[in-house]
Short mmCIF file of C-alpha atoms and ligand atoms in Angstrom, two decimals:
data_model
loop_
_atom_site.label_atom_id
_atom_site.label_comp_id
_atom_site.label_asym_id
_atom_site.label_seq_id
_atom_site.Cartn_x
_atom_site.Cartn_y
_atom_site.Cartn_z
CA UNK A 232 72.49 -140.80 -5.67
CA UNK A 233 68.86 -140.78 -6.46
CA UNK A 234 67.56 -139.49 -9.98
CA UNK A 235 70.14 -138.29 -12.17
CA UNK A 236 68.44 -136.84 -14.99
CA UNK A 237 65.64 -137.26 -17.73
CA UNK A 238 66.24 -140.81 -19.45
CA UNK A 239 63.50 -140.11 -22.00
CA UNK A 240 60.06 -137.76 -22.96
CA UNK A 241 56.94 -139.82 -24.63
CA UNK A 242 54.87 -137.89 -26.72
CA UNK A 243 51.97 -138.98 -28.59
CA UNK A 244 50.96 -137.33 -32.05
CA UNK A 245 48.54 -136.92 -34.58
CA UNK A 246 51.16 -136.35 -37.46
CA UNK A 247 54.26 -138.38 -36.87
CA UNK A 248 56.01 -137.39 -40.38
CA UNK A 249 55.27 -133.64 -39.04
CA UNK A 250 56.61 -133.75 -35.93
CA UNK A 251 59.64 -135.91 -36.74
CA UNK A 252 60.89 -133.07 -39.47
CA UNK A 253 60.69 -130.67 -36.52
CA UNK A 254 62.67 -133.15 -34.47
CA UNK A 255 65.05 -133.58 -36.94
CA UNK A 256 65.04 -129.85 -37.62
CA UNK A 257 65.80 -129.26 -34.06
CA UNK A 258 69.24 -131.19 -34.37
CA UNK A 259 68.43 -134.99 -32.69
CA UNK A 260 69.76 -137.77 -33.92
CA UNK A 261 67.12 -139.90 -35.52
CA UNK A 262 67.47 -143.83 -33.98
CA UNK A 263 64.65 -145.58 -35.03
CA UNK A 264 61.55 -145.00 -37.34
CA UNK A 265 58.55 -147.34 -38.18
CA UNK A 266 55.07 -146.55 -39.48
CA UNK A 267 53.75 -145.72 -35.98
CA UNK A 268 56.94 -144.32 -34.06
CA UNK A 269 60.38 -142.55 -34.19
CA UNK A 270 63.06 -142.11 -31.52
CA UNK A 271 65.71 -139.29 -31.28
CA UNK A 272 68.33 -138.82 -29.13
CA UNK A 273 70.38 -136.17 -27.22
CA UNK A 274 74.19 -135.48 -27.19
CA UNK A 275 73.86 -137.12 -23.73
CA UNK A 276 71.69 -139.85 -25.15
CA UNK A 277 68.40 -139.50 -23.73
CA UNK A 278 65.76 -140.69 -25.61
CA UNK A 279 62.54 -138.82 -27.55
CA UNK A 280 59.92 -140.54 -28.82
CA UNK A 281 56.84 -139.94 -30.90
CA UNK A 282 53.93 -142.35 -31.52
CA UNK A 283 50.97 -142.91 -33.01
CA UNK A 284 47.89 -145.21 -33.98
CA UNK A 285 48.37 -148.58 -32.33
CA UNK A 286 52.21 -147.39 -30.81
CA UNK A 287 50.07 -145.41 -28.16
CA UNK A 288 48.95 -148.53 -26.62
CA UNK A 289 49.71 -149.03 -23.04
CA UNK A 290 50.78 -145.22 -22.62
CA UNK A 291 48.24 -144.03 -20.01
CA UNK A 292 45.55 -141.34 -21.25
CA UNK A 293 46.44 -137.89 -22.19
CA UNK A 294 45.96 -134.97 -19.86
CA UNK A 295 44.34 -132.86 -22.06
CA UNK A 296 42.06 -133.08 -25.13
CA UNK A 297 43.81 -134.25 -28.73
CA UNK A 298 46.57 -136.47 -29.29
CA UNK A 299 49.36 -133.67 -29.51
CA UNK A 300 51.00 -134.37 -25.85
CA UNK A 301 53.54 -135.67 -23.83
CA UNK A 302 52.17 -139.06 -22.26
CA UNK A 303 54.95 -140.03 -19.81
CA UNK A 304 58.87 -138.97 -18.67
CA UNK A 305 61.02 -141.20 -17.70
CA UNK A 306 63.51 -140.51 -14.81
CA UNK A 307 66.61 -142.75 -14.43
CA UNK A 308 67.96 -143.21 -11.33
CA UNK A 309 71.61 -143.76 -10.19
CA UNK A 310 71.65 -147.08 -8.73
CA UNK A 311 69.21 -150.09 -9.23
CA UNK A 312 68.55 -149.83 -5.62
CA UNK A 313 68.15 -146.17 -5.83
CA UNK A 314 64.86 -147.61 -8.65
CA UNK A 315 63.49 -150.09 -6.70
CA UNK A 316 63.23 -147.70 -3.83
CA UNK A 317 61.41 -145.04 -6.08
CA UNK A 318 59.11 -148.17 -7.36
CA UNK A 319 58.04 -149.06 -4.13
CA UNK A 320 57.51 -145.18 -3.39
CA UNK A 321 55.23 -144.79 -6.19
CA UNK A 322 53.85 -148.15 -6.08
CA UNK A 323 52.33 -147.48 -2.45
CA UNK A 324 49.01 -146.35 -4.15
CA UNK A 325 49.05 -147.17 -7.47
CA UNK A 326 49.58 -149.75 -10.07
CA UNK A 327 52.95 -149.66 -11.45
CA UNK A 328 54.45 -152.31 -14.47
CA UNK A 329 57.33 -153.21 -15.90
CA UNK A 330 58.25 -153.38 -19.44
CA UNK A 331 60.48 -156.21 -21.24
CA UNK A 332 62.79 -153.65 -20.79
CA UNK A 333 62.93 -152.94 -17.28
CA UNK A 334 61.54 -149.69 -17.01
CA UNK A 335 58.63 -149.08 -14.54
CA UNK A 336 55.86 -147.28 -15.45
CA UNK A 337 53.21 -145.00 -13.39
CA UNK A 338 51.39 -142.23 -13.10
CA UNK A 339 51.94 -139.02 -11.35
CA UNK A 340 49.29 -137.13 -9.58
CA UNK A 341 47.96 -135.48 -12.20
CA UNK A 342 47.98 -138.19 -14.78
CA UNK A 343 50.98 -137.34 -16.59
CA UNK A 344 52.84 -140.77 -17.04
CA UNK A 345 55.75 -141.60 -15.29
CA UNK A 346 58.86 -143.89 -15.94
CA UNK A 347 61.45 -144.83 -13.64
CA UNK A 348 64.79 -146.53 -14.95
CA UNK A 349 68.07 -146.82 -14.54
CA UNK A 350 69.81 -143.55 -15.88
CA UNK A 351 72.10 -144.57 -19.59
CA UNK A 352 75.58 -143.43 -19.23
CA UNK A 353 76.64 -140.17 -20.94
CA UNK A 354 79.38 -140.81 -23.23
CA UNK A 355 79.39 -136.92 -23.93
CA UNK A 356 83.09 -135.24 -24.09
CA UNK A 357 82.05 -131.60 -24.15
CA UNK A 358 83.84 -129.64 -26.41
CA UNK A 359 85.89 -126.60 -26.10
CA UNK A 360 83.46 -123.08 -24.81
CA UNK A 361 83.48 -120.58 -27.15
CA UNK A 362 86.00 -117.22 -25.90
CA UNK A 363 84.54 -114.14 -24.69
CA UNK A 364 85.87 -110.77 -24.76
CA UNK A 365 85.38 -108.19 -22.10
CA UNK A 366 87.88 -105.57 -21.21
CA UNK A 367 90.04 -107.15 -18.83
CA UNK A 368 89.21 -110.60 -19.43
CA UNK A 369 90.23 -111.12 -22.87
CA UNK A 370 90.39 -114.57 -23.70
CA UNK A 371 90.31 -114.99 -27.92
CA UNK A 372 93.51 -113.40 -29.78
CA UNK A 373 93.49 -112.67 -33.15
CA UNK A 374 90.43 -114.52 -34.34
CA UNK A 375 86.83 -113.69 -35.59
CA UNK A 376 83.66 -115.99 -33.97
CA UNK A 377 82.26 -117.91 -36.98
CA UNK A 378 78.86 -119.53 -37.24
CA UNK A 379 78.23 -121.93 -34.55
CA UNK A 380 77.22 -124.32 -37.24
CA UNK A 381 74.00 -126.87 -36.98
CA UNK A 382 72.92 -126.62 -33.70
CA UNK A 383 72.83 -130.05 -32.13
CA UNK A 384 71.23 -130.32 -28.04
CA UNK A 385 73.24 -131.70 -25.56
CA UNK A 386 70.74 -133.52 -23.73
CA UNK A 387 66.69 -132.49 -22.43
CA UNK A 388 67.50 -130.27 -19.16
CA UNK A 389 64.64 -129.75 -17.99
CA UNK A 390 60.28 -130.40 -18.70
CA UNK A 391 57.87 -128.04 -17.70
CA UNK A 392 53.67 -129.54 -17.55
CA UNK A 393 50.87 -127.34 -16.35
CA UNK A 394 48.60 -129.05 -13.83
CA UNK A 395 45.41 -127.92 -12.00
CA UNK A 396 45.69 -125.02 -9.50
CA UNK A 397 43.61 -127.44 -7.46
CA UNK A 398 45.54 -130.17 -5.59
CA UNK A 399 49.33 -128.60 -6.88
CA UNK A 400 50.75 -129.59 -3.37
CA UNK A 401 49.61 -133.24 -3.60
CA UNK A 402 51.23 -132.70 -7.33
CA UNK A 403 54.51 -131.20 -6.49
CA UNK A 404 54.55 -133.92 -3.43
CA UNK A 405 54.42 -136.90 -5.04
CA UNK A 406 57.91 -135.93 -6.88
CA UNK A 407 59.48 -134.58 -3.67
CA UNK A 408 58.41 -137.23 -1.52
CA UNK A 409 58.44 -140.33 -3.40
CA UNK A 410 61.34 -139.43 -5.93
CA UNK A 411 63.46 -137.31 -4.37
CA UNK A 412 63.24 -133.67 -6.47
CA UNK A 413 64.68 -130.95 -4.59
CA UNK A 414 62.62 -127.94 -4.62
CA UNK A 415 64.99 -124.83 -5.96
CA UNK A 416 62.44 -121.86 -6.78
CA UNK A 417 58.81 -121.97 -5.16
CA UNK A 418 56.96 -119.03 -7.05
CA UNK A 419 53.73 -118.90 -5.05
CA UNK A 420 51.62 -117.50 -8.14
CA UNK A 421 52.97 -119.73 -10.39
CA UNK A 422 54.79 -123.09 -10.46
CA UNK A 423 57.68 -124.89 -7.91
CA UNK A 424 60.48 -125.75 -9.53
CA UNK A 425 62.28 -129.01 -9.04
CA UNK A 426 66.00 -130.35 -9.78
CA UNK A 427 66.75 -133.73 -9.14
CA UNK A 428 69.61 -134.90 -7.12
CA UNK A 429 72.04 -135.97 -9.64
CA UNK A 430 72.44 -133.02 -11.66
CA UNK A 431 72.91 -129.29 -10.74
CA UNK A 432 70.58 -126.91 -13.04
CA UNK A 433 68.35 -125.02 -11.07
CA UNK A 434 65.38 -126.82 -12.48
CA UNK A 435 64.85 -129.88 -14.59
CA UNK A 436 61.25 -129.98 -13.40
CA UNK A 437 58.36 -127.20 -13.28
CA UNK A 438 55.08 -128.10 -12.40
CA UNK A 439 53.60 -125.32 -13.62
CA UNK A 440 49.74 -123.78 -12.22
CA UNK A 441 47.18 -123.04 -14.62
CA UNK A 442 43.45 -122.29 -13.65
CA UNK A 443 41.91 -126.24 -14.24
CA UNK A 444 43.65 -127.35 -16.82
CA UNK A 445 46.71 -129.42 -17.36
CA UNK A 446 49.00 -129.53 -20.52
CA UNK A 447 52.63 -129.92 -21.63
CA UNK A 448 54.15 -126.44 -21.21
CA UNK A 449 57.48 -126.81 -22.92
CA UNK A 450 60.39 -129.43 -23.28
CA UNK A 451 63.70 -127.57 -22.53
CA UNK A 452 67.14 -128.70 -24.45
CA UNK A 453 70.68 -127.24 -23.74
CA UNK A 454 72.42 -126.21 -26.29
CA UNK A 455 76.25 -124.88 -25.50
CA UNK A 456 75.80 -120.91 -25.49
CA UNK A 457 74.27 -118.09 -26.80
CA UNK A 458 75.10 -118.26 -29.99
CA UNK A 459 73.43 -121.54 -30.67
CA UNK A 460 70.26 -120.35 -29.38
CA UNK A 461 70.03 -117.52 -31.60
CA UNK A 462 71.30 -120.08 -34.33
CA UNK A 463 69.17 -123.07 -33.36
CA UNK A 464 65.95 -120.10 -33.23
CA UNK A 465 66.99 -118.83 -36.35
CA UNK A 466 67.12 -122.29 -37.84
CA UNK A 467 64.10 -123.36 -36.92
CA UNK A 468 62.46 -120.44 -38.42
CA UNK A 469 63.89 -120.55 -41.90
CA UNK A 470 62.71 -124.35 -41.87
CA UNK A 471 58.93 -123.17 -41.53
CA UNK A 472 58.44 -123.38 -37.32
CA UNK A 473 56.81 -120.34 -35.59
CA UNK A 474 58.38 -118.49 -32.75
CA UNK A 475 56.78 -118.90 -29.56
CA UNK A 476 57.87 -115.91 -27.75
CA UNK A 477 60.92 -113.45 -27.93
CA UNK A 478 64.34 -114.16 -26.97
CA UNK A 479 65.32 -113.56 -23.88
CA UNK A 480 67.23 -114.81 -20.31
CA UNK A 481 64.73 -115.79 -17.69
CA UNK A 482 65.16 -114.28 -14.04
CA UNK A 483 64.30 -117.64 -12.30
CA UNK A 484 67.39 -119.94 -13.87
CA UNK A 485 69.09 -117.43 -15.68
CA UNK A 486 69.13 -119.06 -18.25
CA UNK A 487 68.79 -117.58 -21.70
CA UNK A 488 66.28 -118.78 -24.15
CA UNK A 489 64.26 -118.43 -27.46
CA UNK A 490 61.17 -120.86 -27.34
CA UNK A 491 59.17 -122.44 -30.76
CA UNK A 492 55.76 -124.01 -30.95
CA UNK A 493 56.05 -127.92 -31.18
CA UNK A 494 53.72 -129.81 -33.25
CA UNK A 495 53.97 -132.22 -30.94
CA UNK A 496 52.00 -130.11 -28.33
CA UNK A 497 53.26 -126.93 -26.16
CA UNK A 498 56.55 -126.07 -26.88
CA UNK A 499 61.02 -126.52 -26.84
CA UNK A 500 63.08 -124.19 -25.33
CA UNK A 501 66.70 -123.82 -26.73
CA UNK A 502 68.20 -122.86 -23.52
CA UNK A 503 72.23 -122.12 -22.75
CA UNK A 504 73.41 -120.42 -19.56
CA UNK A 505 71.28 -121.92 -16.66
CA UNK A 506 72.36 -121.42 -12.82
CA UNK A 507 73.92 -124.24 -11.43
CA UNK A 508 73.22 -125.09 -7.71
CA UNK A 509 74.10 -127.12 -4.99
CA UNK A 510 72.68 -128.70 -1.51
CA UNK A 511 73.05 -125.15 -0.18
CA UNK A 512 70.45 -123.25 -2.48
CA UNK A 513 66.88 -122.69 -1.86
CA UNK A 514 64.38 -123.61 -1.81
CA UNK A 515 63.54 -119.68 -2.13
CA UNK A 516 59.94 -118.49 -1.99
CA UNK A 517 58.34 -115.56 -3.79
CA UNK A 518 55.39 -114.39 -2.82
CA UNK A 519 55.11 -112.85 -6.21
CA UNK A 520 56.42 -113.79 -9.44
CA UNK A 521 59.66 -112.46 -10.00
CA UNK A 522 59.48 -109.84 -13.46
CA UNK A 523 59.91 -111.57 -16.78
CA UNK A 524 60.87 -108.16 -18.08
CA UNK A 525 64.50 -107.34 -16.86
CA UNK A 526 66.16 -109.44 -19.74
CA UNK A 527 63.11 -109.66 -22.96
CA UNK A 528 64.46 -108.19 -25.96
CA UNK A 529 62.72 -105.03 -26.47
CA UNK A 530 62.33 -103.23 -29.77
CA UNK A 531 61.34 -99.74 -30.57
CA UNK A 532 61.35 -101.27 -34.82
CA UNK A 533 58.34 -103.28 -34.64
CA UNK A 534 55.69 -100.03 -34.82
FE1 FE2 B 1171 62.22 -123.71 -19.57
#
C-alpha cells in the first residue's frame, strides 16, 4: 500500500529541442511533442516531461535561479484511498489542486512541486539477466557476451534535490509523515534517504543538504546491469554529453553508476545493481559519511 513509485518528473527548460535530443539520446520513448513541451517515457511507463514558454504555467516557481530545473514529481499511490489520504495529509497547510486529470498538485517544504496520483500499471515483462561467470558458479556455456545494444531505462528509480541545511528535518518530515517514505540511510553530514512503500530499492528519494541552497541533484534511471551503464555512458558521450563524474558503485545503495550533466539542470544517473530492502532494514545512521572511495575507478593513465 501507500506510494508505489515515481509516476512522473516535471522539468522546466530554457532549450526544449536541446534537452529533448538528450532525452532521446538517453533511450526514452518520445510520446508527445508540441512547440512548448515533450513527454518521454520509461520501460515501466512513467512519464518525463519538459516545458517551456507558456507550458510552465501553473507549475509552481523554481527553487533555484534559471529555468533549467525540475518543478514538481509526481508520486502515485496504490489505491485511490491510499491518494486521498496523502491529499488530505498535504492539504492540512497548504493549497493543493486538481488537474482535469486527476492528479493533485502541491508543494513540498522546500518548494519543490509535488504531485500525487494514482500509480499507472507496469506492463514491463523483464527480460532474461545477462550470465555471469565466476569459478564455481558458471552459468553461460559456450557463448561470448555481445553488445548490450541501445540502452533503453526501465523506469526513474530514484530523484535526488538538494535543499537548505536549514529546516532539512521539517523537509525530510513532510515526506515521512504525510506520504509515507521510509527512511533507509540517514547520513548525518549529508542527506536521508527515502524509499517508498511500494517498491524495494534502498532509495527512490534523497533529500540531499547543501549549505543554503536548493537544486535538482540528479534524476536516477535503472538500466538492467553493468554493461548497459558502461554502454548507456559511453553512448551518451559519443552523442556530444559530458561526463559528470567517474564510474563507479556507490557504498550507500550499492548500486553502480556513471552520471552525465543534463541540460535540463543537475544531472541522470544510469544506475544497475541497487540493494533491495525490506520492512526489516534501517533506518541506519552515520554519523559520518560513509567513503565514496572503496568502489571509484581509479587510474594511474590519466598523468
Ligand atoms: Fe543516485
Amino acid at each position: 500500500m501507500g506510494i508505489q513509485r515515481i509516476e512522473s518528473v516535471i522539468y522546466s527548460v530554457d532549450d526544449l529541442d536541446t534537452c529533448a535530443r538528450f532525452f532521446t539520446d538517453l533511450g526514452l520513448a518520445p510520446r508527445e511533442r508540441g512547440p512548448e513541451h515533450a513527454v518521454f517515457a520509461t520501460l515501466i511507463g512513467q512519464t518525463l516531461h519538459l516545458r517551456t514558454g507558456a507550458a510552465t504555467e501553473g507549475l509552481p516557481p523554481s527553487v533555484e535561479p534559471g529555468n533549467n530545473t525540475i518543478r514538481e514529481v509526481v508520486w502515485g499511490a496504490e489505491t485511490e484511498e491510499d491518494l486521498a489520504g496523502f491529499v488530505a495529509a498535504v492539504g492540512a497547510d497548504r493549497e493543493v489542486t486538481r488537474d482535469d486529470d486527476g492528479v493533485f498538485h502541491s508543494v513540498d517544504e522546500t518548494g519543490f512541486g509535488v504531485g500525487l496520483t494514482v500509480a499507472g500499471p507496469s506492463g514491463y515483462e523483464p527480460a532474461g539477466q545477462r550470465a555471469a561467470n565466476t569459478t564455481g558458479h558458471v552459468s553461460r556455456w559456450n557463448e561470448a557476451l555481445h553488445s548490450v545494444g541501445e540502452v533503453r531505462p526501465l523506469r526513474m528509480c530514484h530523484v535526488a534535490l538538494n535543499i537548505p541545511k536549514a529546516g532539512r528535518e521539517e523537509a525530510v518530515a513532510f515526506y515521512v509523515d504525510r506520504l509515507g517514505f521510509i527512511p533507509t540511510d540517514i547520513v548525518k553530514p549529508m542527506g536521508v534517504f527515502m524509499r517508498v512503500p511500494g517498491d524495494a530499492d534502498q532509495h527512490n528519494f534523497l533529500l540531499c543538504h547543501r549549505p543554503d541552497k536548493a537544486s535538482v541533484n540528479h534524476v536516477s534511471f535503472e538500466v538492467p546491469g553493468f554493461d548497459d551503464v558502461i554502454e548507456g555512458g559511453n553512448a551518451m558521450i559519443e552523442k556530444g554529453w559530458q561526463e559528470a563524474r567517474r564510474l563507479g558503485r556507490h557504498t550507500v545503495g550499492s548500486n553502480v553508476f556513471r552520471f552525465v550533466h543534463s541540460p535540463a539542470g543537475g544531472r541522470v544517473e544510469l544506475a544497475a545493481d541497487m540493494d533491495r530492502v525490506d520492512d526489516t532494514y534501517g533506518p541506519n545512521v552515520h554519523e559520518t559519511a560513509p567513503p565514496h572511495h572503496i568502489w571509484t575507478l581509479r587510474t594511474s593513465r590519466d598523468a
